[in-house]
């Protein structure tokens, strides 16, 4: 399968999943099911951003094998700074630095 076909299929699957969310708001689904699905989508955004970064770096010819470790260290630093200071903005700055 060509890369463009795979990308189109992945984009279609994401779009289909996002379109399914309003249908779950009907009388046949519980509020808990909607929350779980939305939390899964929100949690996947960080992984999606990391995947986009990996694709961009791979296209430029740089193979970065430690991208997951970099994300983990940034998340721990951000959490530690936010927890220690009690200010979420400091956590964001520490995670981005």
PDB file of C-alpha atoms in Angstrom:
ATOM      1  CA  UNK A   1       0.000   0.000   0.000  1.00  0.00           C
ATOM      2  CA  UNK A   2       1.373   3.410  -0.934  1.00  0.00           C
ATOM      3  CA  UNK A   3       2.150   5.963   1.739  1.00  0.00           C
ATOM      4  CA  UNK A   4      -0.452   8.401   0.432  1.00  0.00           C
ATOM      5  CA  UNK A   5      -3.131   5.727   0.556  1.00  0.00           C
ATOM      6  CA  UNK A   6      -2.182   4.833   4.121  1.00  0.00           C
ATOM      7  CA  UNK A   7      -2.247   8.486   5.162  1.00  0.00           C
ATOM      8  CA  UNK A   8      -5.666   8.967   3.578  1.00  0.00           C
ATOM      9  CA  UNK A   9      -6.962   5.826   5.281  1.00  0.00           C
ATOM     10  CA  UNK A  10      -5.636   6.972   8.653  1.00  0.00           C
ATOM     11  CA  UNK A  11      -7.156  10.436   8.228  1.00  0.00           C
ATOM     12  CA  UNK A  12     -10.464   8.839   7.264  1.00  0.00           C
ATOM     13  CA  UNK A  13     -10.419   6.605  10.322  1.00  0.00           C
ATOM     14  CA  UNK A  14      -9.760   9.579  12.611  1.00  0.00           C
ATOM     15  CA  UNK A  15     -12.521  11.576  10.962  1.00  0.00           C
ATOM     16  CA  UNK A  16     -14.923   8.657  11.305  1.00  0.00           C
ATOM     17  CA  UNK A  17     -14.067   8.291  14.997  1.00  0.00           C
ATOM     18  CA  UNK A  18     -14.623  11.988  15.606  1.00  0.00           C
ATOM     19  CA  UNK A  19     -17.938  11.892  13.740  1.00  0.00           C
ATOM     20  CA  UNK A  20     -19.107   8.994  15.917  1.00  0.00           C
ATOM     21  CA  UNK A  21     -18.930  11.104  19.088  1.00  0.00           C
ATOM     22  CA  UNK A  22     -22.205  13.044  18.496  1.00  0.00           C
ATOM     23  CA  UNK A  23     -24.072   9.823  17.793  1.00  0.00           C
ATOM     24  CA  UNK A  24     -23.049   8.499  21.201  1.00  0.00           C
ATOM     25  CA  UNK A  25     -24.875  11.425  22.780  1.00  0.00           C
ATOM     26  CA  UNK A  26     -28.177   9.749  21.972  1.00  0.00           C
ATOM     27  CA  UNK A  27     -30.422   7.964  24.407  1.00  0.00           C
ATOM     28  CA  UNK A  28     -28.703   4.602  23.827  1.00  0.00           C
ATOM     29  CA  UNK A  29     -25.332   5.595  25.267  1.00  0.00           C
ATOM     30  CA  UNK A  30     -24.461   6.528  28.794  1.00  0.00           C
ATOM     31  CA  UNK A  31     -22.670   9.664  29.875  1.00  0.00           C
ATOM     32  CA  UNK A  32     -19.735   7.551  31.050  1.00  0.00           C
ATOM     33  CA  UNK A  33     -19.199   6.077  27.577  1.00  0.00           C
ATOM     34  CA  UNK A  34     -19.059   9.546  26.045  1.00  0.00           C
ATOM     35  CA  UNK A  35     -16.564  10.732  28.655  1.00  0.00           C
ATOM     36  CA  UNK A  36     -14.330   7.706  28.117  1.00  0.00           C
ATOM     37  CA  UNK A  37     -14.325   8.205  24.350  1.00  0.00           C
ATOM     38  CA  UNK A  38     -13.577  11.926  24.620  1.00  0.00           C
ATOM     39  CA  UNK A  39     -10.801  11.335  27.152  1.00  0.00           C
ATOM     40  CA  UNK A  40      -9.272   8.802  24.786  1.00  0.00           C
ATOM     41  CA  UNK A  41      -9.316  11.352  21.977  1.00  0.00           C
ATOM     42  CA  UNK A  42      -7.804  14.033  24.200  1.00  0.00           C
ATOM     43  CA  UNK A  43      -5.080  11.682  25.442  1.00  0.00           C
ATOM     44  CA  UNK A  44      -4.253  10.708  21.875  1.00  0.00           C
ATOM     45  CA  UNK A  45      -3.461  14.296  20.900  1.00  0.00           C
ATOM     46  CA  UNK A  46      -0.041  14.175  22.589  1.00  0.00           C
ATOM     47  CA  UNK A  47       0.814  10.967  20.781  1.00  0.00           C
ATOM     48  CA  UNK A  48      -0.403  12.460  17.514  1.00  0.00           C
ATOM     49  CA  UNK A  49       1.862  15.489  17.952  1.00  0.00           C
ATOM     50  CA  UNK A  50       4.821  13.220  18.717  1.00  0.00           C
ATOM     51  CA  UNK A  51       4.048  11.127  15.643  1.00  0.00           C
ATOM     52  CA  UNK A  52       3.953  14.244  13.469  1.00  0.00           C
ATOM     53  CA  UNK A  53       7.333  15.288  14.880  1.00  0.00           C
ATOM     54  CA  UNK A  54       8.774  11.856  14.155  1.00  0.00           C
ATOM     55  CA  UNK A  55       7.479  11.951  10.574  1.00  0.00           C
ATOM     56  CA  UNK A  56       8.953  15.408   9.979  1.00  0.00           C
ATOM     57  CA  UNK A  57      12.342  14.413  11.390  1.00  0.00           C
ATOM     58  CA  UNK A  58      12.377  11.152   9.417  1.00  0.00           C
ATOM     59  CA  UNK A  59      11.517  13.014   6.195  1.00  0.00           C
ATOM     60  CA  UNK A  60      14.473  15.344   6.789  1.00  0.00           C
ATOM     61  CA  UNK A  61      16.801  12.362   7.097  1.00  0.00           C
ATOM     62  CA  UNK A  62      17.349  12.467  10.854  1.00  0.00           C
ATOM     63  CA  UNK A  63      16.567   9.281  12.757  1.00  0.00           C
ATOM     64  CA  UNK A  64      15.734  10.133  16.365  1.00  0.00           C
ATOM     65  CA  UNK A  65      15.387   6.935  18.353  1.00  0.00           C
ATOM     66  CA  UNK A  66      14.930   8.713  21.682  1.00  0.00           C
ATOM     67  CA  UNK A  67      11.811  10.766  20.937  1.00  0.00           C
ATOM     68  CA  UNK A  68       9.681   8.786  23.403  1.00  0.00           C
ATOM     69  CA  UNK A  69      12.241   9.317  26.156  1.00  0.00           C
ATOM     70  CA  UNK A  70      12.382  13.023  25.404  1.00  0.00           C
ATOM     71  CA  UNK A  71       8.598  13.233  25.712  1.00  0.00           C
ATOM     72  CA  UNK A  72       8.670  11.328  28.997  1.00  0.00           C
ATOM     73  CA  UNK A  73      11.334  13.560  30.531  1.00  0.00           C
ATOM     74  CA  UNK A  74       9.456  16.698  29.426  1.00  0.00           C
ATOM     75  CA  UNK A  75       6.218  15.381  30.940  1.00  0.00           C
ATOM     76  CA  UNK A  76       7.899  14.554  34.253  1.00  0.00           C
ATOM     77  CA  UNK A  77       9.632  17.947  34.352  1.00  0.00           C
ATOM     78  CA  UNK A  78       6.378  19.752  33.605  1.00  0.00           C
ATOM     79  CA  UNK A  79       4.482  17.829  36.250  1.00  0.00           C
ATOM     80  CA  UNK A  80       7.220  18.339  38.822  1.00  0.00           C
ATOM     81  CA  UNK A  81       7.393  22.085  38.229  1.00  0.00           C
ATOM     82  CA  UNK A  82       3.617  22.505  38.292  1.00  0.00           C
ATOM     83  CA  UNK A  83       3.298  20.413  41.439  1.00  0.00           C
ATOM     84  CA  UNK A  84       6.161  22.136  43.251  1.00  0.00           C
ATOM     85  CA  UNK A  85       5.046  25.686  42.450  1.00  0.00           C
ATOM     86  CA  UNK A  86       1.294  25.178  42.225  1.00  0.00           C
ATOM     87  CA  UNK A  87       1.235  27.176  38.980  1.00  0.00           C
ATOM     88  CA  UNK A  88       0.285  25.343  35.800  1.00  0.00           C
ATOM     89  CA  UNK A  89       2.064  27.874  33.588  1.00  0.00           C
ATOM     90  CA  UNK A  90       5.409  27.054  35.213  1.00  0.00           C
ATOM     91  CA  UNK A  91       4.769  23.400  34.461  1.00  0.00           C
ATOM     92  CA  UNK A  92       4.116  24.213  30.812  1.00  0.00           C
ATOM     93  CA  UNK A  93       7.312  26.260  30.576  1.00  0.00           C
ATOM     94  CA  UNK A  94       9.375  23.542  32.296  1.00  0.00           C
ATOM     95  CA  UNK A  95       7.982  20.869  30.002  1.00  0.00           C
ATOM     96  CA  UNK A  96       8.655  22.945  26.906  1.00  0.00           C
ATOM     97  CA  UNK A  97      12.212  23.814  27.963  1.00  0.00           C
TER      98      UNK A  97
END
